[in-house]
Short mmCIF file of C-alpha atoms in Angstrom, two decimals:
data_model
loop_
_atom_site.label_atom_id
_atom_site.label_comp_id
_atom_site.label_asym_id
_atom_site.label_seq_id
_atom_site.Cartn_x
_atom_site.Cartn_y
_atom_site.Cartn_z
CA MET A 1430 0.00 0.00 0.00
CA THR A 1431 1.18 3.51 -0.73
CA THR A 1432 1.96 5.81 2.16
CA SER A 1433 1.96 9.23 0.50
CA GLY A 1434 -0.91 11.20 -0.99
CA LYS A 1435 0.62 11.15 -4.46
CA ILE A 1436 -0.29 8.63 -7.11
CA GLU A 1437 2.32 5.87 -7.11
CA LEU A 1438 4.44 5.65 -10.26
CA MET A 1439 5.34 2.04 -11.10
CA ALA A 1440 8.09 1.34 -13.65
CA PRO A 1441 9.09 -1.86 -15.45
CA ALA A 1442 12.36 -3.69 -14.81
CA GLY A 1443 13.37 -6.35 -17.32
CA ASN A 1444 16.98 -6.44 -16.09
CA PHE A 1445 19.33 -4.61 -13.74
CA GLU A 1446 19.97 -1.82 -16.26
CA CYS A 1447 16.26 -1.05 -16.41
CA LEU A 1448 15.88 -1.45 -12.65
CA GLN A 1449 18.57 1.14 -12.02
CA ALA A 1450 17.11 3.45 -14.67
CA ALA A 1451 13.73 3.28 -12.92
CA ILE A 1452 15.23 4.03 -9.52
CA ASP A 1453 17.34 6.92 -10.84
CA ASN A 1454 14.42 8.58 -12.59
CA GLY A 1455 11.86 8.74 -9.83
CA ALA A 1456 9.87 5.49 -9.78
CA ASP A 1457 7.96 4.85 -6.56
CA SER A 1458 7.86 1.13 -7.31
CA VAL A 1459 9.15 -1.40 -9.83
CA TYR A 1460 7.74 -4.66 -11.13
CA PHE A 1461 9.73 -7.55 -12.53
CA GLY A 1462 9.62 -11.22 -13.41
CA VAL A 1463 11.73 -14.07 -12.07
CA GLU A 1464 12.38 -17.17 -14.14
CA GLN A 1465 9.47 -18.27 -16.38
CA LEU A 1466 6.15 -17.82 -14.56
CA ASN A 1467 5.37 -14.27 -15.67
CA MET A 1468 3.74 -12.61 -18.66
CA ARG A 1469 7.08 -11.56 -20.18
CA ALA A 1470 8.84 -14.89 -19.74
CA ARG A 1471 10.37 -14.79 -23.23
CA ALA A 1472 10.24 -11.09 -24.02
CA THR A 1473 13.09 -10.10 -21.74
CA ASN A 1474 15.95 -11.57 -19.75
CA ASN A 1475 14.07 -11.67 -16.44
CA PHE A 1476 15.78 -12.10 -13.08
CA THR A 1477 16.77 -15.24 -11.20
CA LEU A 1478 16.03 -16.31 -7.65
CA ASP A 1479 19.52 -15.24 -6.66
CA ASP A 1480 18.82 -11.69 -7.88
CA LEU A 1481 15.94 -11.05 -5.47
CA GLN A 1482 18.09 -9.85 -2.58
CA GLU A 1483 20.03 -7.42 -4.78
CA ILE A 1484 16.76 -6.00 -6.11
CA THR A 1485 15.68 -5.31 -2.54
CA ASP A 1486 19.10 -3.96 -1.59
CA ARG A 1487 18.95 -1.43 -4.42
CA CYS A 1488 15.34 -0.40 -3.91
CA GLN A 1489 14.84 -0.22 -0.15
CA PRO A 1490 17.36 2.60 0.51
CA LYS A 1491 15.50 4.67 -2.11
CA ASN A 1492 12.06 3.76 -0.66
CA VAL A 1493 11.13 2.06 -3.94
CA ARG A 1494 8.58 -0.72 -3.55
CA THR A 1495 9.22 -4.05 -5.29
CA TYR A 1496 6.56 -6.15 -7.01
CA LEU A 1497 7.13 -9.69 -8.27
CA THR A 1498 4.97 -10.61 -11.26
CA LEU A 1499 3.76 -14.18 -10.95
CA ASN A 1500 0.71 -13.83 -13.15
CA THR A 1501 0.66 -16.55 -15.80
CA ILE A 1502 -1.62 -19.54 -15.99
CA ILE A 1503 -0.35 -22.04 -13.40
CA TYR A 1504 -0.45 -25.81 -13.88
CA ASP A 1505 -0.03 -28.53 -11.27
CA HIS A 1506 3.62 -29.08 -12.16
CA ASP A 1507 4.27 -25.38 -11.48
CA LEU A 1508 3.00 -25.35 -7.90
CA SER A 1509 6.24 -26.35 -6.20
CA ILE A 1510 8.10 -23.67 -8.19
CA VAL A 1511 5.47 -21.10 -7.19
CA LYS A 1512 5.89 -21.86 -3.51
CA THR A 1513 9.69 -21.79 -3.74
CA LEU A 1514 9.60 -18.48 -5.57
CA LEU A 1515 7.19 -16.89 -3.11
CA LYS A 1516 9.25 -18.03 -0.13
CA LYS A 1517 12.43 -16.62 -1.67
CA ALA A 1518 10.62 -13.35 -2.39
CA LYS A 1519 9.30 -13.18 1.16
CA ASP A 1520 12.75 -13.89 2.61
CA ALA A 1521 14.24 -11.13 0.41
CA ASN A 1522 11.59 -8.65 1.63
CA ILE A 1523 10.00 -8.18 -1.79
CA THR A 1524 7.00 -5.92 -1.17
CA ALA A 1525 4.22 -7.77 -2.98
CA VAL A 1526 3.32 -10.31 -5.65
CA ILE A 1527 1.16 -9.50 -8.69
CA ALA A 1528 -0.98 -12.60 -9.24
CA SER A 1529 -3.97 -13.90 -11.17
CA ASP A 1530 -4.10 -17.61 -10.35
CA GLN A 1531 -5.94 -18.59 -7.17
CA ALA A 1532 -3.15 -20.98 -6.19
CA VAL A 1533 -0.60 -18.16 -6.27
CA ILE A 1534 -2.91 -15.84 -4.33
CA ALA A 1535 -3.57 -18.48 -1.68
CA SER A 1536 0.10 -19.43 -1.38
CA ALA A 1537 1.14 -15.79 -0.99
CA ARG A 1538 -1.49 -15.09 1.64
CA ALA A 1539 -0.50 -18.26 3.53
CA ILE A 1540 2.98 -16.81 4.13
CA GLY A 1541 1.72 -13.29 4.81
CA MET A 1542 2.83 -11.73 1.53
CA GLU A 1543 0.97 -8.73 0.11
CA VAL A 1544 -1.02 -9.55 -3.04
CA HIS A 1545 -1.94 -7.36 -6.00
CA ILE A 1546 -4.58 -8.64 -8.42
CA SER A 1547 -3.26 -8.73 -12.00
CA THR A 1548 -5.13 -7.27 -14.95
CA GLN A 1549 -5.31 -10.87 -16.21
CA LEU A 1550 -8.30 -11.35 -13.89
CA ASN A 1551 -10.25 -8.62 -15.70
CA VAL A 1552 -11.62 -6.72 -12.72
CA THR A 1553 -14.36 -4.51 -14.19
CA ASN A 1554 -16.82 -3.84 -11.34
CA VAL A 1555 -16.99 -3.09 -7.63
CA GLU A 1556 -18.48 -6.49 -6.72
CA THR A 1557 -15.34 -8.17 -8.01
CA VAL A 1558 -13.24 -5.66 -6.07
CA ARG A 1559 -15.22 -6.49 -2.93
CA PHE A 1560 -14.60 -10.22 -3.44
CA TYR A 1561 -10.85 -9.93 -4.03
CA SER A 1562 -10.48 -7.53 -1.10
CA LEU A 1563 -10.48 -10.70 1.01
CA PHE A 1564 -7.05 -11.47 -0.43
CA ALA A 1565 -5.55 -8.36 -2.00
CA ASP A 1566 -4.74 -4.75 -1.12
CA THR A 1567 -4.29 -3.47 -4.69
CA MET A 1568 -6.14 -4.34 -7.88
CA VAL A 1569 -5.17 -3.67 -11.47
CA LEU A 1570 -8.37 -2.91 -13.34
CA SER A 1571 -9.13 -4.26 -16.78
CA ARG A 1572 -7.59 -2.16 -19.55
CA GLU A 1573 -10.94 -1.91 -21.31
CA LEU A 1574 -12.58 0.44 -18.78
CA SER A 1575 -13.25 4.14 -19.30
CA LEU A 1576 -12.21 6.70 -16.70
CA ARG A 1577 -15.87 7.19 -15.85
CA GLN A 1578 -16.12 3.48 -14.99
CA VAL A 1579 -12.88 3.64 -13.02
CA LYS A 1580 -14.23 6.59 -11.04
CA MET A 1581 -17.41 4.68 -10.21
CA ILE A 1582 -15.32 1.85 -8.74
CA THR A 1583 -12.99 4.08 -6.70
CA SER A 1584 -15.96 6.08 -5.39
CA GLN A 1585 -17.68 2.91 -4.21
CA ILE A 1586 -14.50 1.73 -2.50
CA GLU A 1587 -14.43 5.02 -0.59
CA LYS A 1588 -18.17 5.05 0.12
CA GLU A 1589 -18.33 1.44 1.32
CA GLN A 1590 -14.88 1.56 2.94
CA ILE A 1591 -13.78 -1.61 1.16
CA LYS A 1592 -10.52 -2.67 2.80
CA GLY A 1593 -7.90 -5.26 2.00
CA PRO A 1594 -6.06 -7.63 4.37
CA SER A 1595 -3.81 -4.78 5.53
CA GLY A 1596 -6.81 -2.92 6.95
CA ASN A 1597 -6.37 -0.06 4.49
CA LEU A 1598 -8.74 0.87 1.68
CA VAL A 1599 -8.22 -1.16 -1.47
CA GLU A 1600 -6.10 0.76 -3.99
CA ILE A 1601 -6.82 0.81 -7.70
CA GLU A 1602 -4.01 0.52 -10.24
CA VAL A 1603 -4.27 1.18 -13.98
CA PHE A 1604 -1.95 0.98 -16.96
CA GLY A 1605 -0.77 4.47 -17.83
CA HIS A 1606 1.70 4.06 -20.68
CA GLY A 1607 3.06 1.49 -23.10
CA ALA A 1608 2.03 -1.30 -25.44
CA LEU A 1609 -1.57 -2.38 -25.84
CA CYS A 1610 -2.65 -5.55 -27.62
CA MET A 1611 -5.83 -6.51 -29.44
CA ALA A 1612 -6.81 -9.09 -26.81
CA VAL A 1613 -8.93 -8.43 -23.72
CA SER A 1614 -6.37 -7.43 -21.09
CA GLY A 1615 -3.77 -9.58 -22.79
CA LYS A 1616 -5.72 -12.83 -23.03
CA CYS A 1617 -4.76 -13.95 -26.52
CA TYR A 1618 -4.41 -17.32 -28.25
CA LEU A 1619 -3.04 -16.28 -31.66
CA SER A 1620 0.55 -17.29 -31.02
CA LEU A 1621 -0.56 -20.50 -29.31
CA HIS A 1622 -2.42 -21.60 -32.44
CA SER A 1623 0.25 -20.43 -34.87
CA HIS A 1624 3.46 -21.31 -32.99
CA ASN A 1625 2.32 -23.46 -30.05
CA SER A 1626 3.64 -20.63 -27.89
CA SER A 1627 1.13 -19.35 -25.34
CA ALA A 1628 0.86 -15.64 -24.57
CA ASN A 1629 -0.83 -16.64 -21.33
CA ARG A 1630 2.38 -18.36 -20.30
CA GLY A 1631 4.49 -15.32 -21.15
CA ALA A 1632 5.53 -16.56 -24.60
CA CYS A 1633 3.64 -14.30 -27.04
CA LYS A 1634 5.03 -14.28 -30.60
CA GLN A 1635 3.26 -10.97 -31.36
CA ASN A 1636 1.27 -12.13 -34.40
CA CYS A 1637 -0.78 -8.93 -34.11
CA ARG A 1638 2.25 -6.74 -34.93
CA LYS A 1639 2.58 -8.18 -38.44
CA LYS A 1640 1.14 -7.30 -41.86
CA TYR A 1641 -1.72 -9.44 -43.22
CA THR A 1642 -3.51 -10.07 -46.49
CA VAL A 1643 -7.15 -11.19 -46.88
CA ILE A 1644 -7.82 -13.85 -49.54
CA ASP A 1645 -11.23 -14.91 -50.91
CA GLN A 1646 -11.01 -18.72 -50.71
CA GLU A 1647 -13.48 -19.24 -53.59
CA SER A 1648 -12.02 -16.90 -56.19
CA GLY A 1649 -8.51 -16.40 -54.88
CA PHE A 1650 -9.07 -12.62 -54.94
CA GLU A 1651 -6.53 -11.00 -52.67
CA ILE A 1652 -6.81 -7.76 -50.69
CA GLU A 1653 -4.00 -6.09 -48.80
CA ILE A 1654 -5.42 -4.32 -45.75
CA ASP A 1655 -5.25 -0.53 -46.18
CA ASN A 1656 -4.05 -0.16 -42.63
CA GLU A 1657 -1.27 -2.71 -42.89
CA TYR A 1658 -1.12 -3.49 -39.17
CA MET A 1659 -4.83 -3.69 -38.43
CA MET A 1660 -4.39 -5.84 -35.30
CA SER A 1661 -1.59 -3.74 -33.79
CA PRO A 1662 -2.88 -0.89 -31.60
CA LYS A 1663 -0.86 2.24 -31.01
CA ASP A 1664 0.79 2.53 -27.60
CA LEU A 1665 -1.24 3.79 -24.67
CA CYS A 1666 -0.33 7.26 -23.40
CA THR A 1667 -2.20 9.02 -20.59
CA LEU A 1668 0.21 11.88 -20.03
CA ASP A 1669 -1.91 14.51 -21.76
CA PHE A 1670 -4.91 13.70 -19.54
CA LEU A 1671 -3.01 12.53 -16.47
CA ASP A 1672 -4.95 15.00 -14.34
CA GLN A 1673 -8.16 13.17 -15.24
CA VAL A 1674 -6.60 9.80 -14.38
CA ILE A 1675 -5.57 11.05 -10.94
CA ASP A 1676 -8.96 12.70 -10.39
CA ALA A 1677 -10.60 9.33 -11.12
CA GLY A 1678 -9.19 8.07 -7.81
CA VAL A 1679 -6.42 5.91 -9.24
CA LYS A 1680 -3.66 5.25 -6.69
CA VAL A 1681 -1.06 3.45 -8.85
CA LEU A 1682 -0.03 4.30 -12.43
CA LYS A 1683 1.80 1.52 -14.23
CA ILE A 1684 4.24 1.94 -17.12
CA GLU A 1685 4.34 -1.08 -19.43
CA GLY A 1686 7.67 -2.17 -20.92
CA ARG A 1687 9.63 -4.98 -19.28
CA GLY A 1688 10.94 -5.91 -22.71
CA ARG A 1689 12.06 -2.38 -23.56
CA ALA A 1690 15.52 -0.81 -23.34
CA PRO A 1691 16.87 1.03 -20.27
CA GLU A 1692 16.72 4.42 -21.99
CA TYR A 1693 12.99 3.81 -22.59
CA VAL A 1694 12.49 3.13 -18.89
CA ALA A 1695 14.56 6.18 -17.96
CA THR A 1696 12.79 8.60 -20.31
CA VAL A 1697 9.22 7.46 -19.68
CA THR A 1698 9.69 7.23 -15.90
CA LYS A 1699 11.31 10.66 -15.71
CA THR A 1700 8.60 12.24 -17.87
CA TYR A 1701 5.69 10.84 -15.86
CA ARG A 1702 7.51 11.70 -12.62
CA GLU A 1703 7.70 15.33 -13.71
CA ALA A 1704 4.04 15.30 -14.78
CA ILE A 1705 2.81 13.79 -11.50
CA ASP A 1706 4.86 16.28 -9.48
CA ALA A 1707 3.53 19.15 -11.60
CA TYR A 1708 -0.05 18.01 -10.94
CA ASP A 1709 0.59 17.95 -7.20
CA GLU A 1710 2.18 21.40 -7.35
CA GLY A 1711 -0.65 22.86 -9.44
CA THR A 1712 1.61 23.51 -12.43
CA PHE A 1713 0.29 20.86 -14.85
CA THR A 1714 -0.24 22.87 -18.06
CA LYS A 1715 -0.83 22.27 -21.78
CA GLU A 1716 2.52 23.86 -22.53
CA LYS A 1717 4.33 21.39 -20.29
CA VAL A 1718 2.36 18.49 -21.72
CA ALA A 1719 3.53 19.42 -25.23
CA LEU A 1720 7.16 19.33 -24.09
CA TRP A 1721 6.69 16.03 -22.24
CA MET A 1722 5.11 14.44 -25.30
CA LYS A 1723 8.18 15.38 -27.35
CA GLU A 1724 10.32 13.52 -24.81
CA LEU A 1725 8.12 10.42 -24.97
CA GLU A 1726 8.31 10.42 -28.76
CA LYS A 1727 12.11 10.07 -28.60
CA VAL A 1728 12.01 6.50 -27.31
CA TYR A 1729 10.35 3.34 -28.62
CA ASN A 1730 6.67 3.78 -29.46
CA ARG A 1731 4.10 2.72 -32.05
CA GLY A 1732 2.41 6.09 -31.98
CA PHE A 1733 0.16 7.12 -29.10
CA TRP A 1734 -3.55 7.01 -28.27
CA SER A 1735 -5.68 7.23 -25.16
CA GLY A 1736 -6.82 3.62 -25.15
CA TYR A 1737 -10.33 3.12 -23.78
CA TYR A 1738 -10.14 5.73 -21.04
CA LEU A 1739 -11.83 8.68 -22.75
CA GLY A 1740 -14.57 6.74 -24.50
CA GLN A 1741 -13.52 7.96 -27.93
CA GLU A 1742 -13.86 6.06 -31.19
CA LEU A 1743 -11.87 2.88 -30.75
CA GLY A 1744 -9.33 1.21 -32.97
CA GLU A 1745 -6.33 3.47 -33.43
CA TRP A 1746 -4.02 1.07 -35.22
CA SER A 1747 -0.32 1.38 -35.87
CA ASP A 1748 0.78 1.91 -39.47
CA ILE A 1749 4.28 0.50 -38.95
CA SER A 1750 5.68 -2.77 -37.66
CA GLY A 1751 8.23 -1.26 -35.29
CA SER A 1752 8.93 1.99 -33.51
CA SER A 1753 7.96 5.58 -34.35
CA ALA A 1754 10.64 6.95 -32.02
CA THR A 1755 12.18 10.23 -33.18
CA GLN A 1756 15.59 9.13 -31.90
CA LYS A 1757 17.60 5.93 -31.95
CA LYS A 1758 20.84 4.72 -30.39
CA VAL A 1759 23.86 3.36 -32.24
CA TYR A 1760 26.54 1.34 -30.51
CA VAL A 1761 29.86 3.15 -30.10
CA GLY A 1762 32.01 1.20 -27.66
CA LYS A 1763 32.47 -0.19 -24.17
CA GLY A 1764 33.62 0.99 -20.77
CA VAL A 1765 37.25 0.40 -19.83
CA HIS A 1766 37.97 2.21 -16.57
CA TYR A 1767 36.77 4.94 -14.23
CA PHE A 1768 39.06 7.33 -12.36
CA PRO A 1769 37.03 8.35 -9.29
CA LYS A 1770 39.25 11.19 -8.04
CA ALA A 1771 39.26 12.94 -11.40
CA GLU A 1772 35.68 11.77 -12.21
CA ILE A 1773 36.78 10.62 -15.66
CA GLY A 1774 35.53 7.63 -17.64
CA GLU A 1775 37.55 5.74 -20.24
CA PHE A 1776 35.97 4.01 -23.25
CA LYS A 1777 37.18 1.93 -26.17
CA ILE A 1778 35.61 3.02 -29.47
CA GLU A 1779 34.60 -0.13 -31.34
CA ALA A 1780 32.05 0.91 -33.95
CA TYR A 1781 30.72 4.42 -34.44
CA ASP A 1782 32.55 7.76 -34.54
CA ILE A 1783 31.80 10.38 -31.90
CA LYS A 1784 32.60 14.08 -31.78
CA LYS A 1785 32.26 17.05 -29.47
CA GLY A 1786 28.61 18.04 -29.02
CA ASP A 1787 27.20 14.54 -29.58
CA LYS A 1788 24.47 13.26 -27.31
CA LEU A 1789 25.65 10.04 -25.66
CA LEU A 1790 23.97 7.26 -23.73
CA ILE A 1791 25.76 4.97 -21.27
CA THR A 1792 24.01 1.84 -20.02
CA GLY A 1793 25.00 -0.89 -17.59
CA PRO A 1794 23.62 -3.19 -14.86
CA SER A 1795 24.75 -0.77 -12.13
CA THR A 1796 24.80 2.41 -14.21
CA GLY A 1797 21.24 2.16 -15.50
CA ALA A 1798 20.75 4.56 -18.42
CA GLN A 1799 22.61 7.87 -18.27
CA GLU A 1800 22.50 10.51 -21.01
CA LEU A 1801 24.94 13.39 -21.50
CA VAL A 1802 26.23 15.81 -24.11
CA LEU A 1803 29.92 15.29 -24.92
CA GLU A 1804 31.78 18.53 -24.20
CA ASP A 1805 35.52 17.91 -23.96
CA MET A 1806 37.46 14.66 -24.43
CA MET A 1807 40.89 13.18 -24.71
CA VAL A 1808 41.55 10.77 -27.57
CA ASN A 1809 44.60 8.53 -27.16
CA ASP A 1810 45.82 10.93 -24.43
CA LEU A 1811 45.53 14.03 -26.66
CA VAL A 1812 42.85 16.71 -26.66
CA SER A 1813 40.59 16.11 -29.65
CA GLU A 1814 37.11 16.91 -30.94
CA GLU A 1815 36.53 13.58 -32.68
CA ALA A 1816 37.19 9.88 -32.05
CA THR A 1817 36.97 6.92 -34.42
CA LYS A 1818 37.07 3.13 -34.27
CA GLY A 1819 40.02 1.80 -32.29
CA ASP A 1820 40.54 5.01 -30.27
CA SER A 1821 40.75 5.20 -26.49
CA VAL A 1822 38.59 8.05 -25.23
CA THR A 1823 38.34 9.72 -21.82
CA PHE A 1824 35.94 12.43 -20.70
CA LYS A 1825 34.41 13.87 -17.54
CA LEU A 1826 31.60 11.87 -15.94
CA PRO A 1827 29.69 12.65 -12.72
CA PHE A 1828 28.93 8.95 -12.21
CA ARG A 1829 30.95 5.76 -12.05
CA ILE A 1830 31.17 3.42 -15.06
CA ARG A 1831 32.14 -0.25 -15.24
CA MET A 1832 33.76 -2.53 -17.82
CA SER A 1833 30.33 -4.03 -18.56
CA ASP A 1834 28.91 -0.62 -19.56
CA LYS A 1835 28.06 0.17 -23.17
CA LEU A 1836 28.47 3.53 -24.87
CA TYR A 1837 25.94 4.66 -27.49
CA LYS A 1838 25.43 7.75 -29.62
CA ILE A 1839 21.88 9.08 -29.85
CA VAL A 1840 20.92 10.19 -33.36
CA GLU A 1841 17.75 11.32 -35.11
CA ALA A 1842 15.72 8.39 -36.40
#
């Protein structure tokens, strides 16, 4: 449960780079998968059981809450793994588990672990909220609800004083930004039928993101769909009506993207952090929204729409297979050494040239995703304004780098 009056900003963590990026850019909480029993089992690296303690060690000092996603369909042969995973999470002081299967919910409650109801359970009315309040303190509503419907549910929670196991009022969480799919809250069988790879076990093959042709079986007449990606919705974005989302009584805003890059996590988290803070300070304006939207457009996206929240005409489909981002990263080189007293980082240029004034991105498991503009640098121990493949480069950095860190140049897409 949240402790402050602000809406909680939850960011995705597909690996340690993304986890650190979320922490550094103002997330109140992070959610992540461990091993295979989560809805992004094959879309990202995921963490291991041995990583749980480090996740807590990084997050607790920053007062960032940690949520384990354990929300796939669970079969009998999974039950022992579920119990092992929950015990490890409990021992590592992970804050809560996001669950949809009754066995997971029951197992978590049996060991006193906080439960959040996943969107996979399609909570769409207050009666369902009342039922699950027996087990859970937070509920992720179905993605198909309008803000008016969300407000009706949060108002009833307040009016009826519906409380979870913690004794506090049940909190409502919604998706605020990121990928949407054509299925009802993610329940899709396309990739199961086409590739024997179940989306409901975290193994979606993303059939809906591809181009299709319709063929008349009798005549063989073929039609290419005008909108080439007619099953691929644009990405959800609530930033331009975030004030309405907060006013609807939502307590947790979730950013989708456990399969996305650390710079995506950094940019989106930072942008929504600024927007939430501006709302609380009474400085949330159209002018600021326009600037924030420009920032969001820089990282991976399929175009933006408001989803189902505003009750507008539905079906805003993407017209491309990949990203509409206005910027992209190109690999430059890798970290070599950091000189802490001088605050200087050393890199080996392996691929792409860089020059003074370039916008750079440095990513790493401990570094997260850090952006900077290159001002002055030394190339092979000489002052220079440009470096090429094979060069050793040093420049001023206010943060430590490691040998595992990667250096990128950010360019216009």
